[in-house]
XYZ file of C-alpha atoms in Angstrom:
339
model
C -1.500 -22.554 8.818
C -4.997 -21.583 7.718
C -6.107 -18.056 6.882
C -9.457 -16.689 5.783
C -9.393 -13.817 3.271
C -12.253 -11.432 2.568
C -11.565 -9.249 -0.465
C -9.873 -10.813 -3.477
C -8.798 -7.714 -5.382
C -5.333 -6.625 -6.500
C -3.672 -7.606 -3.234
C -6.044 -9.928 -1.373
C -6.033 -12.587 -4.061
C -2.254 -12.517 -4.438
C -1.726 -12.740 -0.679
C -3.761 -15.949 -0.740
C -1.755 -17.280 -3.697
C 1.580 -16.577 -2.023
C 0.425 -18.361 1.121
C -0.877 -21.415 -0.741
C 2.319 -21.683 -2.792
C 4.179 -22.055 0.492
C 2.051 -24.717 2.143
C -0.669 -22.730 3.908
C -4.379 -23.223 3.362
C -7.001 -20.566 2.732
C -10.731 -19.930 2.867
C -11.831 -17.082 0.598
C -14.871 -14.842 0.202
C -15.700 -11.952 -2.076
C -18.906 -10.427 -3.419
C -17.535 -11.284 -6.862
C -18.351 -14.982 -7.252
C -15.918 -15.253 -10.177
C -13.041 -14.143 -7.976
C -13.978 -16.801 -5.407
C -14.278 -19.480 -8.089
C -10.918 -18.530 -9.557
C -9.063 -19.010 -6.287
C -11.051 -22.127 -5.475
C -9.759 -23.580 -8.741
C -6.242 -22.853 -7.486
C -6.787 -24.743 -4.231
C -8.541 -22.379 -1.822
C -11.815 -23.251 -0.097
C -14.405 -20.881 -1.509
C -17.411 -19.473 0.310
C -20.472 -17.753 -1.132
C -21.734 -16.271 2.131
C -20.040 -14.928 5.260
C -21.694 -17.612 7.367
C -20.191 -20.284 5.118
C -16.826 -18.492 5.238
C -16.757 -18.484 9.045
C -17.960 -22.080 9.152
C -15.014 -23.292 7.073
C -12.401 -21.673 9.326
C -10.676 -23.759 11.967
C -10.799 -22.505 15.565
C -9.319 -20.207 16.691
C -10.324 -18.523 13.440
C -8.234 -15.903 11.650
C -9.968 -13.707 9.085
C -8.011 -11.129 7.062
C -10.020 -8.227 5.607
C -8.471 -6.734 2.456
C -10.958 -4.100 1.340
C -10.824 -0.340 0.663
C -10.705 1.641 3.884
C -14.005 3.144 4.921
C -17.563 1.976 5.358
C -17.215 -1.329 3.497
C -14.437 -2.458 5.837
C -16.378 -1.251 8.862
C -19.564 -3.124 7.953
C -17.651 -6.281 7.017
C -15.828 -6.353 10.351
C -19.108 -5.782 12.184
C -20.745 -8.623 10.248
C -18.045 -11.255 10.802
C -17.541 -10.265 14.442
C -21.144 -11.315 15.101
C -20.264 -14.764 13.745
C -16.963 -15.199 15.578
C -16.129 -16.444 19.054
C -13.759 -15.622 21.890
C -10.142 -16.161 20.823
C -10.763 -15.559 17.117
C -8.726 -12.929 15.243
C -9.708 -10.242 12.742
C -6.900 -8.718 10.667
C -7.374 -5.506 8.707
C -4.709 -5.355 5.997
C -6.085 -2.350 4.108
C -4.997 1.260 4.469
C -7.294 2.018 7.387
C -7.050 5.170 9.485
C -5.224 4.103 12.651
C -7.703 5.738 15.024
C -10.425 3.503 13.567
C -8.196 0.540 14.488
C -7.942 1.702 18.100
C -11.712 2.069 18.339
C -12.404 -1.314 16.738
C -9.762 -3.051 18.816
C -11.379 -1.879 22.053
C -14.856 -2.903 20.915
C -13.736 -6.358 19.833
C -11.584 -6.890 22.912
C -14.678 -6.509 25.058
C -16.095 -9.536 23.238
C -12.877 -11.562 23.504
C -12.050 -11.187 19.785
C -8.522 -10.094 18.876
C -7.861 -7.342 16.344
C -4.633 -6.907 14.378
C -3.884 -4.076 11.957
C -1.379 -4.808 9.206
C -0.087 -1.961 7.067
C 0.813 -3.802 3.874
C 3.131 -2.500 1.161
C 3.957 -4.386 -2.006
C 1.166 -3.642 -4.427
C 0.596 -5.875 -7.414
C 4.206 -7.132 -7.230
C 3.871 -8.583 -3.745
C 3.037 -12.095 -4.896
C 6.604 -12.459 -6.189
C 8.546 -9.826 -4.229
C 6.742 -10.319 -0.929
C 4.940 -7.788 1.238
C 6.542 -5.356 3.672
C 4.263 -5.398 6.713
C 3.884 -3.076 9.686
C 1.800 -4.827 12.347
C -0.164 -3.576 15.331
C -1.712 -5.826 17.971
C -1.138 -7.860 21.118
C 2.272 -9.542 21.104
C 0.887 -12.987 21.930
C -1.522 -12.873 18.987
C 1.022 -11.457 16.534
C 3.560 -14.108 17.545
C 0.986 -16.881 17.012
C 0.328 -15.595 13.490
C 4.040 -15.368 12.694
C 3.991 -18.250 10.148
C 1.562 -16.198 8.028
C 3.592 -13.005 8.221
C 6.907 -14.786 7.649
C 5.604 -16.368 4.456
C 4.206 -13.124 3.107
C 7.332 -11.097 3.896
C 10.040 -10.575 1.244
C 12.835 -12.168 3.285
C 16.300 -10.725 3.647
C 17.087 -11.222 -0.059
C 20.251 -9.581 -1.348
C 19.928 -6.364 0.680
C 23.145 -5.855 2.695
C 22.698 -6.287 6.430
C 22.798 -3.148 8.572
C 25.721 -2.852 10.960
C 24.780 -2.589 14.612
C 21.508 -4.535 14.479
C 22.785 -7.397 16.611
C 20.276 -8.274 19.315
C 17.320 -6.553 17.631
C 14.146 -8.230 16.385
C 15.286 -10.468 13.487
C 11.854 -10.272 11.813
C 12.554 -6.705 10.748
C 15.338 -7.837 8.402
C 12.851 -10.218 6.828
C 10.554 -7.324 5.958
C 7.924 -7.308 8.709
C 7.657 -5.437 11.989
C 5.520 -5.707 15.105
C 5.251 -1.946 15.547
C 3.269 -1.917 18.786
C -0.312 -2.203 20.052
C -3.452 -1.967 17.942
C -3.252 1.019 15.607
C 0.549 1.196 15.519
C 0.813 -0.817 12.311
C -1.430 1.443 10.296
C 0.125 4.556 11.872
C 3.559 3.495 10.599
C 2.105 2.588 7.195
C 0.391 5.978 7.035
C 3.731 7.754 7.457
C 5.293 5.360 4.927
C 2.733 6.485 2.360
C 3.208 10.132 3.263
C 6.935 9.750 2.575
C 6.073 7.944 -0.650
C 4.166 11.045 -1.773
C 7.249 13.191 -1.151
C 9.655 10.839 -2.932
C 7.381 10.533 -5.935
C 6.959 14.301 -6.132
C 10.732 14.852 -5.998
C 11.304 12.474 -8.917
C 8.383 13.965 -10.833
C 9.573 17.552 -10.495
C 13.146 16.635 -11.361
C 12.142 14.894 -14.573
C 9.864 17.791 -15.460
C 12.824 20.184 -15.240
C 14.886 17.861 -17.420
C 12.121 17.621 -20.001
C 11.832 21.413 -20.246
C 15.566 22.040 -20.558
C 15.155 22.919 -24.259
C 12.288 25.424 -24.136
C 12.520 28.458 -26.416
C 12.523 30.879 -23.480
C 16.077 29.768 -22.663
C 19.136 31.144 -24.509
C 20.153 28.828 -27.348
C 23.415 27.802 -25.686
C 21.558 27.037 -22.432
C 19.220 24.506 -24.006
C 19.661 20.744 -23.768
C 17.676 18.160 -25.694
C 17.905 15.413 -23.099
C 16.915 11.760 -23.347
C 14.765 11.418 -20.223
C 14.479 7.637 -20.458
C 18.263 7.236 -20.568
C 18.726 9.588 -17.618
C 16.277 7.538 -15.558
C 18.159 4.382 -16.503
C 21.636 5.704 -15.694
C 20.474 6.987 -12.314
C 19.404 3.450 -11.444
C 23.021 2.297 -11.747
C 25.418 3.588 -9.128
C 23.843 6.955 -8.271
C 22.726 7.941 -4.772
C 19.013 8.177 -5.693
C 18.035 4.686 -6.868
C 14.764 3.163 -5.674
C 11.929 0.945 -6.797
C 10.052 4.118 -7.726
C 12.916 5.101 -10.033
C 12.867 1.584 -11.509
C 9.185 1.991 -12.317
C 9.800 5.428 -13.811
C 12.613 4.151 -16.013
C 10.429 1.300 -17.245
C 7.523 3.621 -18.053
C 9.756 6.094 -19.909
C 11.505 3.354 -21.896
C 8.135 2.151 -23.176
C 6.593 5.590 -23.684
C 9.085 8.524 -23.493
C 6.369 11.198 -23.718
C 3.986 9.388 -21.345
C 1.307 10.355 -23.805
C -1.137 7.753 -22.513
C -1.226 9.408 -19.065
C -3.366 12.456 -18.346
C -1.497 13.480 -15.199
C -4.654 13.295 -13.024
C -3.269 11.988 -9.722
C -5.479 10.668 -6.928
C -4.472 10.726 -3.272
C -5.432 7.584 -1.418
C -6.082 9.130 2.001
C -2.872 8.377 3.886
C -1.186 11.576 2.705
C -3.944 13.653 4.279
C -3.788 11.631 7.490
C 0.002 12.063 7.610
C -0.286 15.838 7.308
C -2.983 15.849 10.012
C -0.691 13.817 12.293
C 2.117 16.308 11.690
C -0.242 19.137 12.684
C -1.351 17.266 15.817
C 2.295 16.722 16.805
C 3.458 20.216 15.724
C 6.043 18.588 13.444
C 7.080 20.584 10.345
C 6.330 18.505 7.230
C 6.828 20.934 4.373
C 7.777 18.380 1.700
C 5.001 15.918 2.496
C 2.397 18.670 2.669
C 3.545 20.189 -0.636
C 3.452 16.755 -2.288
C -0.150 16.273 -1.153
C -1.166 19.697 -2.441
C 0.532 18.937 -5.767
C -1.885 16.041 -6.193
C -4.802 18.367 -5.592
C -3.431 20.710 -8.247
C -3.034 17.855 -10.722
C -6.799 17.560 -10.979
C -7.009 21.039 -12.442
C -3.957 21.190 -14.734
C -1.545 18.520 -15.883
C 2.221 18.687 -16.260
C 4.816 16.131 -17.265
C 5.571 15.787 -13.553
C 2.046 14.567 -12.943
C 2.331 12.059 -15.777
C 5.459 10.724 -14.040
C 3.406 10.339 -10.839
C 0.645 8.514 -12.728
C 3.180 6.151 -14.295
C 4.706 5.290 -10.916
C 1.296 4.703 -9.300
C 0.285 2.359 -12.089
C 3.620 0.577 -11.826
C 3.596 -0.280 -8.133
C -0.096 -0.548 -7.393
C -1.966 -0.984 -10.643
C -3.737 2.324 -9.993
C -5.544 3.470 -13.146
C -6.325 7.092 -13.837
C -9.997 8.072 -13.587
C -11.528 9.262 -16.825
C -12.633 12.479 -15.156
C -12.405 14.243 -11.832
C -14.666 12.640 -9.222
C -17.570 14.605 -7.844
C -16.830 16.255 -4.516
C -13.071 16.234 -5.065
C -12.542 17.944 -1.720
C -13.580 14.787 0.133
C -10.928 12.194 0.958
C -11.055 9.292 -1.526
C -11.116 5.693 -0.495
C -7.724 4.420 0.518
C -5.858 2.123 -1.799
C -2.706 -0.008 -1.380
C 0.997 0.830 -1.844
């Protein structure tokens, strides 16, 4: 099956590679001509202009946008929609605010163009591990694109099957879900990222307590000089709190036990704020997720070992680098990234 990809960054380029490795074809476009040339050398059809990109897609066309949420995604969708025809599909795979999906879906539907939102988790590891996807859109369109989603998904792997799932959608066990109509995919991904904030904060605070177990303020016989890297490793093996996040933490600590190369400045990518806002709208208590978001705000003023743990995990799963200094206007939501 053919797919067009606009945005060849950390995830867009690897999505294309995973598809091509498994027999699909791709047309690619990015403002960075080197990124286009690189994937063209690997077998994709490159395009230097959006008009050329649309022209190389087979009808009905499917164009996947993988750009930071915000104005750049908005203007790109507006631009390609003017070049597309009835029956074509636009997919937004970035971390877009779900209400923007609903608005775009209605506008495009009026022109006969289908819109699909795909919350995509997998980060820089997705090319090998696969991408967990939460999809919103019309069932008929999502089903037609199933070969794309099936290839990108991780597959059932060696995860034990869940008892009682007989008769349910088998795609879920493969790592992708048709969550509902337009907007539902990014809504589910938003909550996923909100939970991610809470999990990361729990690990970070726990390791911070372990690290400070030998401070002078404690009585001598209450102090422990603990090997944090070994604790992270042993918890990975048979405890009740293993996870990919713990794997990344253990790896970071094994290489750099003090995490001295991390400042502890932790960005929030937008979804945490949207999750807290959704909890407020629904009158749902979300104490942990809210506290985890506020901890990231605090990290930009003072840095603890806990925040260095957060930085290490973010770099591990998404390739997120720390900024050299706090951005101007830190109270404004940053551009969304990918998890």
